[in-house]
Short mmCIF file of C-alpha atoms in Angstrom, two decimals:
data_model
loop_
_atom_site.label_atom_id
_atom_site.label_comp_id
_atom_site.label_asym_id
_atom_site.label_seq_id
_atom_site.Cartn_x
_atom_site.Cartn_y
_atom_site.Cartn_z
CA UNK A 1 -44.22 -75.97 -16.89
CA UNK A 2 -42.07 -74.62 -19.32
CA UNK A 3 -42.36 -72.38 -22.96
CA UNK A 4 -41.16 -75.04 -25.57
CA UNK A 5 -39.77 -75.43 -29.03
CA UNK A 6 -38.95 -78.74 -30.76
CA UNK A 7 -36.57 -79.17 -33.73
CA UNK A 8 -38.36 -81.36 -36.15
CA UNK A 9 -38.29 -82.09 -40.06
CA UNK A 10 -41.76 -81.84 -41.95
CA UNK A 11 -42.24 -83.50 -45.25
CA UNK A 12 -44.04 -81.73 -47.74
CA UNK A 13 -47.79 -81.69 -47.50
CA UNK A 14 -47.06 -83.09 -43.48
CA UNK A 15 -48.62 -80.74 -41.01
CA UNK A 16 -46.82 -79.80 -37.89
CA UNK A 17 -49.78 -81.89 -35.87
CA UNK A 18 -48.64 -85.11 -37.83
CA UNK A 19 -44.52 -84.25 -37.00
CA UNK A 20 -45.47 -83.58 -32.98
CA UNK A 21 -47.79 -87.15 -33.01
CA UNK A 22 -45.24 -89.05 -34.52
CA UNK A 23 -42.74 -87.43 -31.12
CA UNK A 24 -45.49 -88.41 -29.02
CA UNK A 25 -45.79 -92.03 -29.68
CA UNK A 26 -41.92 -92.41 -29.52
CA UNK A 27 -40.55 -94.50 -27.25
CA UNK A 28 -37.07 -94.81 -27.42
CA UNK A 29 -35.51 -93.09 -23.73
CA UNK A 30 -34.05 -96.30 -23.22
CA UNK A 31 -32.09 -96.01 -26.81
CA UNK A 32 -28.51 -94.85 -26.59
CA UNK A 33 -27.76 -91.66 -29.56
CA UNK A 34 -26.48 -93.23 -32.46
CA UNK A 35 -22.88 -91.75 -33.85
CA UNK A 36 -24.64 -89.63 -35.89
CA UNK A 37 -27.06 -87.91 -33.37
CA UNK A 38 -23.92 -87.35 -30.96
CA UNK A 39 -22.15 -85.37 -34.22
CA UNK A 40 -25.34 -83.62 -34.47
CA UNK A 41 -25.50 -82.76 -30.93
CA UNK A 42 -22.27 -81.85 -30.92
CA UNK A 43 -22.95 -79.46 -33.37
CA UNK A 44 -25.48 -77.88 -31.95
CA UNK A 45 -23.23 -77.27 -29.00
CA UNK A 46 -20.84 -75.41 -30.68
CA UNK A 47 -23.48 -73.15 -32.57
CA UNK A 48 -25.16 -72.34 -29.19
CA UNK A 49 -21.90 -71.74 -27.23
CA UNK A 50 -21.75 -68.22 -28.24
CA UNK A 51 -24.89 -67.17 -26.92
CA UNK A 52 -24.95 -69.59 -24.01
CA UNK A 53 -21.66 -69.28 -23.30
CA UNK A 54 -22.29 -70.09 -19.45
CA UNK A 55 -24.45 -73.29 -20.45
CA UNK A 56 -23.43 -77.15 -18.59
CA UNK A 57 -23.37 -80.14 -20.47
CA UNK A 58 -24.73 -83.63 -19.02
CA UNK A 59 -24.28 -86.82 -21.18
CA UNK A 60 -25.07 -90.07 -21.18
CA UNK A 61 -25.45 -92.54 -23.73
CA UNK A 62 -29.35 -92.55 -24.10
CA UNK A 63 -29.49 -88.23 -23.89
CA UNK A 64 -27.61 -84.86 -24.04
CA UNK A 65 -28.60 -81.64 -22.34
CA UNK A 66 -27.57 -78.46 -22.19
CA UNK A 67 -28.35 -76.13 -19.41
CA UNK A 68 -27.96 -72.50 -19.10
CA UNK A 69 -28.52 -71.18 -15.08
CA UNK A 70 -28.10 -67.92 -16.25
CA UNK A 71 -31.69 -67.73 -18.31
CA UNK A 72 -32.89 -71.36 -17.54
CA UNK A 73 -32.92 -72.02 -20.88
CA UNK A 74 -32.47 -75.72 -21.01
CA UNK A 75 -31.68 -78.06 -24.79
CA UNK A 76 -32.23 -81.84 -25.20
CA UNK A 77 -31.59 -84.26 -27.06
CA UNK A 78 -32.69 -88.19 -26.88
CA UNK A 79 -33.49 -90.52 -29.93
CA UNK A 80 -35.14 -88.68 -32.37
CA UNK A 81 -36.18 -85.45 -30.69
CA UNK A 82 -34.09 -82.31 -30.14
CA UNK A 83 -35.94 -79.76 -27.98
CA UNK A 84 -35.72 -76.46 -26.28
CA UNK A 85 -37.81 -75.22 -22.91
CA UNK A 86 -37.18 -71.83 -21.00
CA UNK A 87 -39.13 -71.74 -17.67
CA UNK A 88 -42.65 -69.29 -17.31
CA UNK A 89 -40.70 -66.96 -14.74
CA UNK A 90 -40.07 -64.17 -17.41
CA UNK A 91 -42.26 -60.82 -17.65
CA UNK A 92 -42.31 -57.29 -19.48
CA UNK A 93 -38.77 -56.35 -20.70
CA UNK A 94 -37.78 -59.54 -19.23
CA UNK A 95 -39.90 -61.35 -21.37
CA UNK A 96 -38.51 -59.77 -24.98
CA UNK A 97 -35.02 -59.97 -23.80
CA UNK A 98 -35.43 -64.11 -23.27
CA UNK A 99 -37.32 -64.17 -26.87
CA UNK A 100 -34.19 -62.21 -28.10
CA UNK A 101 -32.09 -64.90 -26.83
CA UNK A 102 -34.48 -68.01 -28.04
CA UNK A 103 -34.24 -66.46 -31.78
CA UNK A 104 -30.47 -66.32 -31.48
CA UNK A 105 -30.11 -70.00 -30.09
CA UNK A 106 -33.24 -71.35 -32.11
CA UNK A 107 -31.59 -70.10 -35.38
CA UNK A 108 -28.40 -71.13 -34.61
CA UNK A 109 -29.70 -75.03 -34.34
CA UNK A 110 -31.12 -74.39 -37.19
CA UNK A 111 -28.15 -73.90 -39.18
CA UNK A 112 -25.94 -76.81 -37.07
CA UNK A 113 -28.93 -79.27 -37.67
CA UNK A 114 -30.76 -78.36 -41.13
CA UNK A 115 -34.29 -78.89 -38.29
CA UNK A 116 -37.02 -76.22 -37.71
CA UNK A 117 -37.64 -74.46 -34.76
CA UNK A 118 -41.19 -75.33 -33.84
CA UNK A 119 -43.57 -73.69 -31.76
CA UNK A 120 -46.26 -75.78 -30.35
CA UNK A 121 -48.19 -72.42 -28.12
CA UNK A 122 -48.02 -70.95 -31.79
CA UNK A 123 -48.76 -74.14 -33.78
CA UNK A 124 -45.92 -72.90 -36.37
CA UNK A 125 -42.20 -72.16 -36.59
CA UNK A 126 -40.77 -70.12 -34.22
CA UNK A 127 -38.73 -68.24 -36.63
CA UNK A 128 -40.47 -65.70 -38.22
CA UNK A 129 -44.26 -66.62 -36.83
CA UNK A 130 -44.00 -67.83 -33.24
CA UNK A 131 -41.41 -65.62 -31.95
CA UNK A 132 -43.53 -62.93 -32.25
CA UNK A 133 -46.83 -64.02 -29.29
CA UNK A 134 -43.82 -65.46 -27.43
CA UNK A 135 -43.36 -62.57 -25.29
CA UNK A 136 -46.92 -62.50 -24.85
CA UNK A 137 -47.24 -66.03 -24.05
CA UNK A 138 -44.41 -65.76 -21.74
CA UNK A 139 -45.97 -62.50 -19.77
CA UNK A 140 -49.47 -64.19 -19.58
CA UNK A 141 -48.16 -67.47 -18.08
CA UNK A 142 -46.41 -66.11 -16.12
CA UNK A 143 -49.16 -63.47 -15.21
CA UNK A 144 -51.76 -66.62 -14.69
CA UNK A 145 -49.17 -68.14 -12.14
CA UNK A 146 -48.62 -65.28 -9.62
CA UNK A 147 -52.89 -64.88 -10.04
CA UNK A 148 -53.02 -68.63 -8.82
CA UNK A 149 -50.60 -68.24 -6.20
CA UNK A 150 -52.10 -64.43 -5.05
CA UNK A 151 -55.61 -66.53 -4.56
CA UNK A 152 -53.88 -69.07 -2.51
CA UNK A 153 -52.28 -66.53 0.18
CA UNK A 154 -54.82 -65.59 3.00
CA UNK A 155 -56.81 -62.12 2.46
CA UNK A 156 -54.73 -60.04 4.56
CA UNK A 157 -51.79 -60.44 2.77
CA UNK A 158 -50.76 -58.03 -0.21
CA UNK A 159 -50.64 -59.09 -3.44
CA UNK A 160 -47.48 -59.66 -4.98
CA UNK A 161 -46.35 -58.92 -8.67
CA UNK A 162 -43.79 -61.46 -8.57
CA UNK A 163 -43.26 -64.87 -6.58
CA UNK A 164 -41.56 -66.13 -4.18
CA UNK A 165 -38.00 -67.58 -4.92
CA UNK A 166 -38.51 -70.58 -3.65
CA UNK A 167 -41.93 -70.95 -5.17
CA UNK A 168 -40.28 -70.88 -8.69
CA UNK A 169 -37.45 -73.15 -7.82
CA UNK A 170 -40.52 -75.72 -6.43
CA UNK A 171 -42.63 -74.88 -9.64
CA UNK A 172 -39.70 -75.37 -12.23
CA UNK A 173 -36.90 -77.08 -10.54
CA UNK A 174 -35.02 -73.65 -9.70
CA UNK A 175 -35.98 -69.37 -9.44
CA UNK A 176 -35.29 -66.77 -11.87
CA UNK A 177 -31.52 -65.09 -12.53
#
């Protein structure tokens, strides 16, 4: 469960439905990156590496990811899709700071790539439109989780504002920084 942006290239009069189907109904994971996808990844390495400067790199043939501990920002790559996710577990302050960050690294694959940051919770680009509820989006996910969680706990038991450690590292494969 993760906030998500995809890097995609719309065609005049193509709506950003039509460019996310055509993602869905691809199914080349099995498909190493051709040379030119591994210069454009490599690309987008470099432009990110400022901002996450921290970020791991795991490669194989058939995908590249980056992953960034630090905000759990995490950028993919397989045949023919480039995305971006950033876990749920942000809130408040928290929550603008991360969107901050996702408008630095989101433009800065934009310029290494010539792609659009896209914003499926927004339906629209992230730059300039969808940047601006993603705070919001952020806050009320992450809101709706601890609710979920709060009705799970017995009665007697205070409510909590934020969860568990361990809870977000079994929700989203590891906890906040």
């Amino acid at each position: 469960m993760s906030y998500d942006l995809y890097f995609l290239t719309r065609q005049p009069g193509q709506s950003w439905e039509d460019v996310m189907s055509q993602l869905e109904g691809d199914d080349s994971e099995d498909v190493p990156l051709d040379d030119e996808a591994v210069a454009a990844w490599d690309r987008v390495k470099a432009a990110v590496g400022p901002v996450l400067a921290d970020a791991s790199e795991f490669a194989v043939s058939t995908s590249r990811q980056l992953n960034d501990d630090a905000t759990g920002i995490q950028i993919s790559m397989v045949p023919g899709e480039l995305s971006l996710t950033v876990p749920y577990w942000y809130t408040g302050p928290d929550a603008e700071r991360i969107v901050g960050i996702l408008h630095e690294v989101a433009a800065a694959i934009e310029q290494a790539t010539g792609l659009t940051a896209y914003d499926p919770q927004a339906e629209a680009p992230f730059l300039g439109e969808g940047e601006y509820g993603a705070a919001r989006t952020l806050d009320r996910i992450h809101t709706s989780v601890i609710h979920r969680h709060a009705a799970s706990e017995p009665a007697d038991r205070a409510p909590r504002s934020e969860l568990p450690h361990g809870l977000w590292a079994r929700l989203f494969g590891r906890g906040p920084r």
